[in-house]
mmCIF file of C-alpha atoms (C1' of nucleotides) in Angstrom:
data_model
loop_
_atom_site.group_PDB
_atom_site.id
_atom_site.type_symbol
_atom_site.label_atom_id
_atom_site.label_comp_id
_atom_site.label_asym_id
_atom_site.label_seq_id
_atom_site.Cartn_x
_atom_site.Cartn_y
_atom_site.Cartn_z
ATOM 1 C CA MET A 1 97.146 56.054 322.903
ATOM 2 C CA LYS A 2 100.612 57.502 323.259
ATOM 3 C CA LYS A 3 101.771 59.747 320.288
ATOM 4 C CA LYS A 4 105.388 59.129 319.519
ATOM 5 C CA LEU A 5 106.220 59.731 315.959
ATOM 6 C CA ILE A 6 108.871 57.216 314.289
ATOM 7 C CA SER A 7 112.212 58.660 313.397
ATOM 8 C CA ARG A 8 113.227 58.850 309.708
ATOM 9 C CA SER A 9 116.167 56.419 310.245
ATOM 10 C CA PHE A 10 113.726 53.678 311.073
ATOM 11 C CA PHE A 11 112.628 53.638 307.507
ATOM 12 C CA GLU A 12 116.366 53.815 306.272
ATOM 13 C CA ARG A 13 117.228 50.178 306.947
ATOM 14 C CA ASP A 14 116.850 47.059 304.687
ATOM 15 C CA THR A 15 113.124 46.922 303.553
ATOM 16 C CA HIS A 16 112.372 43.610 304.650
ATOM 17 C CA LEU A 17 113.324 44.598 308.313
ATOM 18 C CA VAL A 18 111.270 47.612 308.133
ATOM 19 C CA ALA A 19 108.322 45.520 307.075
ATOM 20 C CA GLN A 20 108.836 43.271 310.077
ATOM 21 C CA ASP A 21 109.323 46.193 312.428
ATOM 22 C CA LEU A 22 106.284 48.143 311.299
ATOM 23 C CA LEU A 23 103.964 45.293 312.649
ATOM 24 C CA GLY A 24 102.244 46.806 315.691
ATOM 25 C CA LYS A 25 102.853 50.262 314.778
ATOM 26 C CA ILE A 26 99.811 52.559 314.434
ATOM 27 C CA VAL A 27 98.615 54.300 311.273
ATOM 28 C CA VAL A 28 96.764 57.551 311.925
ATOM 29 C CA ARG A 29 94.662 59.308 309.496
ATOM 30 C CA VAL A 30 93.260 62.814 310.217
ATOM 31 C CA LEU A 31 90.186 63.899 308.472
ATOM 32 C CA ASP A 32 88.172 67.159 309.115
ATOM 33 C CA GLY A 33 89.623 66.951 312.750
ATOM 34 C CA LYS A 34 88.309 63.278 312.920
ATOM 35 C CA VAL A 35 90.879 60.717 313.883
ATOM 36 C CA ILE A 36 91.085 57.224 312.400
ATOM 37 C CA ALA A 37 93.695 54.826 313.370
ATOM 38 C CA GLY A 38 94.722 51.127 312.949
ATOM 39 C CA LYS A 39 97.357 48.659 314.112
ATOM 40 C CA ILE A 40 99.502 47.422 311.397
ATOM 41 C CA VAL A 41 99.115 43.618 311.310
ATOM 42 C CA GLU A 42 100.168 42.529 307.891
ATOM 43 C CA THR A 43 103.053 43.951 305.487
ATOM 44 C CA GLU A 44 104.958 43.012 302.295
ATOM 45 C CA ALA A 45 108.351 44.355 301.311
ATOM 46 C CA TYR A 46 109.533 45.325 297.745
ATOM 47 C CA THR A 47 112.834 46.469 296.518
ATOM 48 C CA SER A 48 114.161 47.553 293.260
ATOM 49 C CA GLN A 49 116.250 44.540 293.011
ATOM 50 C CA ASP A 50 113.250 42.398 293.008
ATOM 51 C CA PRO A 51 111.131 41.662 289.862
ATOM 52 C CA ALA A 52 107.914 42.046 291.843
ATOM 53 C CA CYS A 53 108.613 45.510 292.707
ATOM 54 C CA HIS A 54 107.077 48.303 290.584
ATOM 55 C CA ALA A 55 110.487 49.974 290.783
ATOM 56 C CA PHE A 56 112.316 46.966 289.374
ATOM 57 C CA ARG A 57 112.471 48.364 285.632
ATOM 58 C CA GLY A 58 113.465 51.784 286.663
ATOM 59 C CA LYS A 59 111.855 55.148 287.579
ATOM 60 C CA THR A 60 108.629 56.144 285.826
ATOM 61 C CA GLU A 61 106.246 58.921 286.722
ATOM 62 C CA ARG A 62 103.992 56.372 288.722
ATOM 63 C CA THR A 63 106.798 54.869 290.738
ATOM 64 C CA ALA A 64 108.812 57.889 291.353
ATOM 65 C CA PRO A 65 108.149 58.211 295.074
ATOM 66 C CA LEU A 66 109.669 54.815 295.594
ATOM 67 C CA PHE A 67 112.916 56.588 294.720
ATOM 68 C CA GLU A 68 112.496 59.655 296.808
ATOM 69 C CA ARG A 69 112.870 60.235 300.447
ATOM 70 C CA VAL A 70 112.269 57.281 302.907
ATOM 71 C CA GLY A 71 109.371 57.816 305.324
ATOM 72 C CA HIS A 72 107.067 59.094 302.748
ATOM 73 C CA THR A 73 104.046 57.504 301.169
ATOM 74 C CA TYR A 74 103.771 55.795 297.849
ATOM 75 C CA VAL A 75 100.154 55.273 296.769
ATOM 76 C CA TYR A 76 99.142 53.475 293.552
ATOM 77 C CA PHE A 77 95.805 52.836 291.643
ATOM 78 C CA ILE A 78 95.392 48.977 290.812
ATOM 79 C CA TYR A 79 92.646 46.842 289.145
ATOM 80 C CA SER A 80 90.702 50.181 287.969
ATOM 81 C CA SER A 81 89.256 50.570 291.508
ATOM 82 C CA HIS A 82 91.614 50.160 294.517
ATOM 83 C CA PHE A 83 94.284 52.173 296.046
ATOM 84 C CA CYS A 84 97.277 50.583 297.833
ATOM 85 C CA LEU A 85 99.440 52.407 300.499
ATOM 86 C CA ASN A 86 103.167 51.957 300.762
ATOM 87 C CA ILE A 87 105.812 53.577 302.904
ATOM 88 C CA VAL A 88 109.014 54.248 301.185
ATOM 89 C CA SER A 89 111.833 52.155 303.234
ATOM 90 C CA ARG A 90 115.169 51.260 301.931
ATOM 91 C CA ASN A 91 118.933 50.797 302.930
ATOM 92 C CA PRO A 92 120.721 53.670 301.204
ATOM 93 C CA ASP A 93 122.682 51.151 299.137
ATOM 94 C CA ILE A 94 119.640 50.566 296.915
ATOM 95 C CA PRO A 95 117.748 53.316 294.712
ATOM 96 C CA ALA A 96 114.098 52.279 295.537
ATOM 97 C CA GLY A 97 111.762 50.223 297.855
ATOM 98 C CA GLY A 98 108.931 50.290 300.014
ATOM 99 C CA VAL A 99 106.559 48.414 302.263
ATOM 100 C CA LEU A 100 103.125 47.622 301.371
ATOM 101 C CA LEU A 101 100.555 47.824 304.178
ATOM 102 C CA ARG A 102 98.057 44.754 303.658
ATOM 103 C CA ALA A 103 96.025 44.914 306.714
ATOM 104 C CA LEU A 104 95.150 47.026 309.779
ATOM 105 C CA GLU A 105 93.239 46.168 313.111
ATOM 106 C CA PRO A 106 91.066 49.403 313.705
ATOM 107 C CA VAL A 107 91.803 51.144 317.000
ATOM 108 C CA ALA A 108 90.068 54.396 316.686
ATOM 109 C CA GLY A 109 87.411 55.969 314.553
ATOM 110 C CA ILE A 110 85.728 52.655 313.629
ATOM 111 C CA ASN A 111 82.494 54.284 313.046
ATOM 112 C CA ASP A 112 83.980 56.854 310.440
ATOM 113 C CA MET A 113 85.748 53.853 308.843
ATOM 114 C CA GLN A 114 82.474 51.993 308.371
ATOM 115 C CA GLU A 115 81.011 55.173 306.725
ATOM 116 C CA LEU A 116 83.677 55.375 304.290
ATOM 117 C CA ARG A 117 83.391 51.698 303.497
ATOM 118 C CA PRO A 118 79.966 50.545 304.192
ATOM 119 C CA GLN A 119 80.145 47.093 302.467
ATOM 120 C CA GLY A 120 83.248 46.227 304.942
ATOM 121 C CA LEU A 121 81.439 44.180 307.556
ATOM 122 C CA GLY A 122 83.482 42.755 310.280
ATOM 123 C CA TYR A 123 86.938 41.865 309.430
ATOM 124 C CA ASN A 124 86.068 43.063 305.904
ATOM 125 C CA LEU A 125 86.507 46.613 307.147
ATOM 126 C CA THR A 126 90.458 46.591 306.743
ATOM 127 C CA ASN A 127 91.689 42.990 306.209
ATOM 128 C CA GLY A 128 93.036 43.722 302.802
ATOM 129 C CA PRO A 129 95.345 46.651 300.943
ATOM 130 C CA GLY A 130 92.498 48.035 298.875
ATOM 131 C CA LYS A 131 90.103 47.806 301.957
ATOM 132 C CA LEU A 132 92.292 49.721 304.251
ATOM 133 C CA THR A 133 92.817 52.597 302.007
ATOM 134 C CA GLN A 134 89.090 52.867 301.335
ATOM 135 C CA ALA A 135 88.242 52.770 305.174
ATOM 136 C CA MET A 136 90.726 55.651 305.646
ATOM 137 C CA ALA A 137 90.037 57.823 302.571
ATOM 138 C CA ILE A 138 93.460 57.415 301.100
ATOM 139 C CA THR A 139 93.827 58.012 297.525
ATOM 140 C CA LYS A 140 96.580 58.844 295.133
ATOM 141 C CA ASP A 141 95.468 62.370 294.918
ATOM 142 C CA SER A 142 95.063 62.994 298.537
ATOM 143 C CA CYS A 143 97.858 61.020 300.004
ATOM 144 C CA SER A 144 100.808 60.496 297.722
ATOM 145 C CA ARG A 145 104.301 61.606 298.975
ATOM 146 C CA ILE A 146 103.118 62.346 302.624
ATOM 147 C CA ASP A 147 105.884 62.358 305.392
ATOM 148 C CA VAL A 148 104.676 59.902 307.898
ATOM 149 C CA THR A 149 107.302 60.863 310.256
ATOM 150 C CA GLN A 150 105.565 64.132 310.960
ATOM 151 C CA SER A 151 102.142 64.754 312.451
ATOM 152 C CA GLY A 152 99.637 65.783 309.687
ATOM 153 C CA SER A 153 96.874 64.162 307.737
ATOM 154 C CA LEU A 154 98.487 60.817 307.629
ATOM 155 C CA TYR A 155 101.318 59.532 309.920
ATOM 156 C CA VAL A 156 102.537 56.504 311.805
ATOM 157 C CA ILE A 157 103.185 56.289 315.541
ATOM 158 C CA ASP A 158 105.446 54.157 317.558
ATOM 159 C CA ALA A 159 104.307 51.035 319.573
ATOM 160 C CA PRO A 160 106.082 48.085 321.001
ATOM 161 C CA GLU A 161 107.871 45.807 318.874
ATOM 162 C CA VAL A 162 106.086 42.470 317.947
ATOM 163 C CA ALA A 163 108.198 39.624 319.348
ATOM 164 C CA PRO A 164 109.563 37.248 316.666
ATOM 165 C CA THR A 165 107.409 34.445 318.028
ATOM 166 C CA ASP A 166 104.278 36.330 317.566
ATOM 167 C CA MET A 167 105.051 36.877 313.713
ATOM 168 C CA SER A 168 104.890 34.680 310.774
ATOM 169 C CA TYR A 169 106.170 35.085 307.190
ATOM 170 C CA GLY A 170 105.709 33.741 303.741
ATOM 171 C CA PRO A 171 105.450 34.370 299.901
ATOM 172 C CA ARG A 172 103.850 37.774 298.940
ATOM 173 C CA VAL A 173 100.243 37.655 297.568
ATOM 174 C CA GLY A 174 99.263 38.453 293.975
ATOM 175 C CA ILE A 175 102.551 38.460 292.235
ATOM 176 C CA SER A 176 103.850 36.311 289.557
ATOM 177 C CA ALA A 177 107.685 37.021 289.529
ATOM 178 C CA GLY A 178 109.330 36.862 292.873
ATOM 179 C CA ARG A 179 107.168 34.410 294.682
ATOM 180 C CA GLU A 180 110.447 32.610 296.103
ATOM 181 C CA ILE A 181 111.111 35.689 298.279
ATOM 182 C CA PRO A 182 109.249 35.261 301.551
ATOM 183 C CA TRP A 183 108.692 39.089 302.303
ATOM 184 C CA ARG A 184 105.120 38.959 303.501
ATOM 185 C CA PHE A 185 104.720 39.392 307.237
ATOM 186 C CA TRP A 186 101.810 39.255 309.582
ATOM 187 C CA ILE A 187 100.974 38.990 313.306
ATOM 188 C CA THR A 188 100.292 35.392 313.961
ATOM 189 C CA GLY A 189 96.664 34.712 314.496
ATOM 190 C CA ASN A 190 95.476 38.183 314.424
ATOM 191 C CA PRO A 191 92.039 37.896 312.818
ATOM 192 C CA TRP A 192 92.405 41.136 310.834
ATOM 193 C CA VAL A 193 95.235 39.552 308.571
ATOM 194 C CA SER A 194 93.904 39.331 304.968
ATOM 195 C CA LYS A 195 92.664 35.904 303.653
ATOM 196 C CA SER A 196 95.382 34.905 301.175
ATOM 197 C CA LYS A 197 95.838 31.894 298.892
ATOM 198 C "C1'" DC B 1 98.129 54.244 269.131
ATOM 199 C "C1'" DA B 2 97.422 49.348 270.268
ATOM 200 C "C1'" DC B 3 97.968 45.975 273.361
ATOM 201 C "C1'" DC B 4 98.539 43.528 277.595
ATOM 202 C "C1'" DC B 5 97.950 42.913 282.255
ATOM 203 C "C1'" DG B 6 97.884 43.941 287.294
ATOM 204 C "C1'" DA B 7 101.221 44.276 294.898
ATOM 205 C "C1'" DT B 8 92.445 43.385 294.265
ATOM 206 C "C1'" DT B 9 87.757 42.659 295.800
ATOM 207 C "C1'" DA B 10 82.887 41.245 295.632
ATOM 208 C "C1'" DT B 11 80.006 37.994 294.240
ATOM 209 C "C1'" DC B 12 78.493 33.616 292.815
ATOM 210 C "C1'" DT B 13 78.392 28.332 292.891
ATOM 211 C "C1'" DG C 1 87.088 28.006 294.873
ATOM 212 C "C1'" DA C 2 86.265 30.196 290.831
ATOM 213 C "C1'" DT C 3 85.512 34.347 288.142
ATOM 214 C "C1'" DA C 4 83.984 38.813 286.281
ATOM 215 C "C1'" DA C 5 84.655 43.605 286.860
ATOM 216 C "C1'" DT C 6 87.254 47.554 284.539
ATOM 217 C "C1'" DC C 7 90.800 50.923 283.060
ATOM 218 C "C1'" DG C 8 95.387 53.295 283.926
ATOM 219 C "C1'" DG C 9 100.262 52.691 283.093
ATOM 220 C "C1'" DG C 10 104.031 50.422 280.766
ATOM 221 C "C1'" DT C 11 105.887 48.779 276.608
ATOM 222 C "C1'" DG C 12 106.632 48.471 271.819
ATOM 223 C "C1'" DT C 13 105.147 49.613 266.855
#
DNA sequence: CACCCGATTATCT
DNA sequence: GATAATCGGGTGT
């Protein structure tokens, strides 16, 4: 696996373009010297102009990272039990935005992932936003505001772009407002993409 | 301080 | 496919 970090400027573009271009890239988690990694196979884009975005109604303590430096993480806690991982990404014209990572295809440290998420058999290991954070021990406390463009405990490395013909898009999952914006992207036919309704 | 609801998952039919 | 679990954050009194 070649280890080339992604530049800050990659994240300083329209959020939906970053979401598409993140497909195929590799998320790396380093825990006690162990390396866990997964290929991004499904993403969603959220911007402050869009009613589905946590930042739509302005900055609060929870959503502050979305307004801060691009290329850093925004981790939030949802439904009393799950964490979701975003990477702050936006064109400088807007105040806030990020890309939600919805699914990964494991590429390294699969045994460690299974230990962290014993109930995640088969594709259930990382085929959902709350599942992949559990399999990588990503929590709000341990992984908020991490710069993923720098080698550390959580970062992203470059990989060849996914061709447009291998990519699909559609409405985002689990939201009420903003359903008409088709900002969910996934690698067509990849079995690790989440089951959605 | 009370109320409402959520960028989900596991489990059951 | 349908639904319960479960509690922090955001909003308004």
